[in-house]
């Protein structure tokens, strides 16, 4: 009878360990997703600042070359 109870304890231990692994993996994936979302938000903020960089340069080129060249963003 003890062989069966030992087997059942081992089975229960394996399922408990598996549940723990699944929860850890889900937590890691959730954290990765949140970090990715944070990086994406930072990227969008940086992209919004780019027109402030290229617009003055483009306007300077337009003033310098006037009708000699057509410049469009």
GROMACS .gro file of N, CA and C in nm:
model
  219
    1UNK      N    1   0.082  -0.119   0.000
    1UNK     CA    2   0.000   0.000   0.000
    1UNK      C    3   0.086   0.125   0.000
    2UNK      N    4   0.200   0.122   0.066
    2UNK     CA    5   0.286   0.240   0.073
    2UNK      C    6   0.343   0.274  -0.064
    3UNK      N    7   0.362   0.172  -0.151
    3UNK     CA    8   0.412   0.199  -0.286
    3UNK      C    9   0.313   0.287  -0.363
    4UNK      N   10   0.187   0.260  -0.346
    4UNK     CA   11   0.084   0.338  -0.415
    4UNK      C   12   0.080   0.480  -0.360
    5UNK      N   13   0.089   0.496  -0.230
    5UNK     CA   14   0.084   0.630  -0.171
    5UNK      C   15   0.208   0.711  -0.210
    6UNK      N   16   0.323   0.645  -0.219
    6UNK     CA   17   0.445   0.713  -0.264
    6UNK      C   18   0.428   0.757  -0.409
    7UNK      N   19   0.372   0.671  -0.490
    7UNK     CA   20   0.348   0.706  -0.630
    7UNK      C   21   0.254   0.825  -0.640
    8UNK      N   22   0.146   0.823  -0.563
    8UNK     CA   23   0.051   0.933  -0.566
    8UNK      C   24   0.115   1.064  -0.519
    9UNK      N   25   0.200   1.056  -0.417
    9UNK     CA   26   0.271   1.176  -0.369
    9UNK      C   27   0.364   1.230  -0.477
   10UNK      N   28   0.431   1.142  -0.546
   10UNK     CA   29   0.521   1.186  -0.654
   10UNK      C   30   0.443   1.251  -0.767
   11UNK      N   31   0.329   1.193  -0.801
   11UNK     CA   32   0.245   1.250  -0.907
   11UNK      C   33   0.197   1.389  -0.865
   12UNK      N   34   0.149   1.400  -0.741
   12UNK     CA   35   0.103   1.530  -0.692
   12UNK      C   36   0.217   1.632  -0.691
   13UNK      N   37   0.335   1.589  -0.652
   13UNK     CA   38   0.450   1.680  -0.649
   13UNK      C   39   0.485   1.727  -0.790
   14UNK      N   40   0.479   1.638  -0.888
   14UNK     CA   41   0.509   1.676  -1.026
   14UNK      C   42   0.407   1.777  -1.079
   15UNK      N   43   0.279   1.754  -1.049
   15UNK     CA   44   0.177   1.849  -1.094
   15UNK      C   45   0.192   1.984  -1.025
   16UNK      N   46   0.226   1.982  -0.897
   16UNK     CA   47   0.249   2.108  -0.825
   16UNK      C   48   0.368   2.183  -0.884
   17UNK      N   49   0.474   2.110  -0.915
   17UNK     CA   50   0.592   2.173  -0.975
   17UNK      C   51   0.558   2.230  -1.112
   18UNK      N   52   0.478   2.156  -1.188
   18UNK     CA   53   0.438   2.203  -1.321
   18UNK      C   54   0.355   2.330  -1.311
   19UNK      N   55   0.263   2.335  -1.216
   19UNK     CA   56   0.183   2.456  -1.197
   19UNK      C   57   0.273   2.575  -1.163
   20UNK      N   58   0.372   2.552  -1.079
   20UNK     CA   59   0.466   2.659  -1.043
   20UNK      C   60   0.544   2.707  -1.163
   21UNK      N   61   0.589   2.614  -1.246
   21UNK     CA   62   0.663   2.651  -1.367
   21UNK      C   63   0.576   2.732  -1.462
   22UNK      N   64   0.451   2.691  -1.475
   22UNK     CA   65   0.358   2.763  -1.564
   22UNK      C   66   0.336   2.904  -1.513
   23UNK      N   67   0.315   2.920  -1.383
   23UNK     CA   68   0.292   3.054  -1.327
   23UNK      C   69   0.415   3.142  -1.342
   24UNK      N   70   0.534   3.085  -1.322
   24UNK     CA   71   0.657   3.163  -1.340
   24UNK      C   72   0.673   3.205  -1.485
   25UNK      N   73   0.645   3.115  -1.577
   25UNK     CA   74   0.657   3.146  -1.720
   25UNK      C   75   0.556   3.254  -1.759
   26UNK      N   76   0.435   3.245  -1.707
   26UNK     CA   77   0.334   3.348  -1.736
   26UNK      C   78   0.378   3.484  -1.681
   27UNK      N   79   0.434   3.484  -1.561
   27UNK     CA   80   0.483   3.608  -1.501
   27UNK      C   81   0.596   3.669  -1.583
   28UNK      N   82   0.686   3.583  -1.632
   28UNK     CA   83   0.797   3.632  -1.714
   28UNK      C   84   0.744   3.691  -1.845
   29UNK      N   85   0.649   3.624  -1.907
   29UNK     CA   86   0.592   3.673  -2.032
   29UNK      C   87   0.519   3.806  -2.011
   30UNK      N   88   0.448   3.817  -1.900
   30UNK     CA   89   0.379   3.941  -1.869
   30UNK      C   90   0.479   4.055  -1.849
   31UNK      N   91   0.586   4.027  -1.777
   31UNK     CA   92   0.688   4.129  -1.755
   31UNK      C   93   0.754   4.169  -1.887
   32UNK      N   94   0.784   4.072  -1.973
   32UNK     CA   95   0.842   4.102  -2.103
   32UNK      C   96   0.748   4.190  -2.185
   33UNK      N   97   0.619   4.159  -2.179
   33UNK     CA   98   0.520   4.238  -2.252
   33UNK      C   99   0.517   4.382  -2.200
   34UNK      N  100   0.516   4.398  -2.069
   34UNK     CA  101   0.513   4.532  -2.011
   34UNK      C  102   0.639   4.610  -2.047
   35UNK      N  103   0.754   4.545  -2.044
   35UNK     CA  104   0.878   4.612  -2.082
   35UNK      C  105   0.875   4.652  -2.228
   36UNK      N  106   0.820   4.564  -2.312
   36UNK     CA  107   0.809   4.595  -2.455
   36UNK      C  108   0.717   4.715  -2.477
   37UNK      N  109   0.606   4.720  -2.404
   37UNK     CA  110   0.513   4.833  -2.415
   37UNK      C  111   0.580   4.963  -2.370
   38UNK      N  112   0.660   4.956  -2.265
   38UNK     CA  113   0.732   5.075  -2.218
   38UNK      C  114   0.832   5.123  -2.324
   39UNK      N  115   0.904   5.028  -2.385
   39UNK     CA  116   1.000   5.066  -2.490
   39UNK      C  117   0.927   5.126  -2.609
   40UNK      N  118   0.811   5.071  -2.644
   40UNK     CA  119   0.734   5.123  -2.756
   40UNK      C  120   0.686   5.265  -2.727
   41UNK      N  121   0.641   5.291  -2.606
   41UNK     CA  122   0.598   5.425  -2.569
   41UNK      C  123   0.714   5.524  -2.577
   42UNK      N  124   0.831   5.482  -2.530
   42UNK     CA  125   0.951   5.567  -2.537
   42UNK      C  126   0.988   5.593  -2.683
   43UNK      N  127   0.979   5.491  -2.767
   43UNK     CA  128   1.009   5.505  -2.909
   43UNK      C  129   0.914   5.605  -2.974
   44UNK      N  130   0.785   5.596  -2.941
   44UNK     CA  131   0.687   5.690  -2.997
   44UNK      C  132   0.718   5.832  -2.954
   45UNK      N  133   0.758   5.850  -2.830
   45UNK     CA  134   0.795   5.984  -2.782
   45UNK      C  135   0.913   6.038  -2.862
   46UNK      N  136   1.012   5.953  -2.884
   46UNK     CA  137   1.130   5.995  -2.961
   46UNK      C  138   1.092   6.028  -3.106
   47UNK      N  139   1.003   5.949  -3.164
   47UNK     CA  140   0.960   5.974  -3.301
   47UNK      C  141   0.887   6.107  -3.312
   48UNK      N  142   0.814   6.144  -3.209
   48UNK     CA  143   0.741   6.271  -3.211
   48UNK      C  144   0.835   6.391  -3.208
   49UNK      N  145   0.957   6.372  -3.160
   49UNK     CA  146   1.053   6.483  -3.155
   49UNK      C  147   1.129   6.500  -3.287
   50UNK      N  148   1.124   6.403  -3.376
   50UNK     CA  149   1.201   6.411  -3.500
   50UNK      C  150   1.162   6.528  -3.591
   51UNK      N  151   1.036   6.561  -3.606
   51UNK     CA  152   1.005   6.677  -3.691
   51UNK      C  153   1.073   6.806  -3.643
   52UNK      N  154   1.096   6.818  -3.513
   52UNK     CA  155   1.168   6.935  -3.462
   52UNK      C  156   1.312   6.937  -3.511
   53UNK      N  157   1.364   6.822  -3.546
   53UNK     CA  158   1.502   6.814  -3.596
   53UNK      C  159   1.506   6.840  -3.746
   54UNK      N  160   1.423   6.774  -3.824
   54UNK     CA  161   1.436   6.786  -3.968
   54UNK      C  162   1.365   6.907  -4.027
   55UNK      N  163   1.263   6.958  -3.963
   55UNK     CA  164   1.188   7.071  -4.021
   55UNK      C  165   1.275   7.196  -4.039
   56UNK      N  166   1.352   7.240  -3.939
   56UNK     CA  167   1.435   7.359  -3.961
   56UNK      C  168   1.540   7.339  -4.070
   57UNK      N  169   1.592   7.219  -4.080
   57UNK     CA  170   1.692   7.191  -4.184
   57UNK      C  171   1.628   7.195  -4.323
   58UNK      N  172   1.511   7.138  -4.332
   58UNK     CA  173   1.440   7.138  -4.459
   58UNK      C  174   1.402   7.280  -4.500
   59UNK      N  175   1.358   7.360  -4.405
   59UNK     CA  176   1.324   7.499  -4.434
   59UNK      C  177   1.447   7.578  -4.476
   60UNK      N  178   1.561   7.551  -4.412
   60UNK     CA  179   1.685   7.619  -4.450
   60UNK      C  180   1.724   7.583  -4.593
   61UNK      N  181   1.709   7.457  -4.630
   61UNK     CA  182   1.738   7.417  -4.767
   61UNK      C  183   1.644   7.485  -4.866
   62UNK      N  184   1.518   7.492  -4.829
   62UNK     CA  185   1.420   7.556  -4.917
   62UNK      C  186   1.453   7.704  -4.937
   63UNK      N  187   1.495   7.771  -4.831
   63UNK     CA  188   1.532   7.913  -4.843
   63UNK      C  189   1.659   7.931  -4.926
   64UNK      N  190   1.756   7.842  -4.905
   64UNK     CA  191   1.884   7.855  -4.973
   64UNK      C  192   1.869   7.832  -5.123
   65UNK      N  193   1.795   7.730  -5.161
   65UNK     CA  194   1.788   7.694  -5.302
   65UNK      C  195   1.666   7.753  -5.373
   66UNK      N  196   1.571   7.802  -5.298
   66UNK     CA  197   1.457   7.870  -5.357
   66UNK      C  198   1.391   7.791  -5.467
   67UNK      N  199   1.388   7.850  -5.587
   67UNK     CA  200   1.321   7.787  -5.701
   67UNK      C  201   1.410   7.687  -5.775
   68UNK      N  202   1.536   7.672  -5.735
   68UNK     CA  203   1.628   7.582  -5.803
   68UNK      C  204   1.602   7.435  -5.773
   69UNK      N  205   1.538   7.408  -5.662
   69UNK     CA  206   1.511   7.268  -5.624
   69UNK      C  207   1.375   7.261  -5.556
   70UNK      N  208   1.312   7.149  -5.574
   70UNK     CA  209   1.185   7.125  -5.505
   70UNK      C  210   1.213   7.033  -5.388
   71UNK      N  211   1.170   7.073  -5.269
   71UNK     CA  212   1.197   6.996  -5.148
   71UNK      C  213   1.063   6.967  -5.080
   72UNK      N  214   1.044   6.843  -5.045
   72UNK     CA  215   0.921   6.804  -4.976
   72UNK      C  216   0.957   6.703  -4.867
   73UNK      N  217   0.887   6.708  -4.755
   73UNK     CA  218   0.917   6.610  -4.649
   73UNK      C  219   0.875   6.471  -4.687
   0.00000   0.00000   0.00000
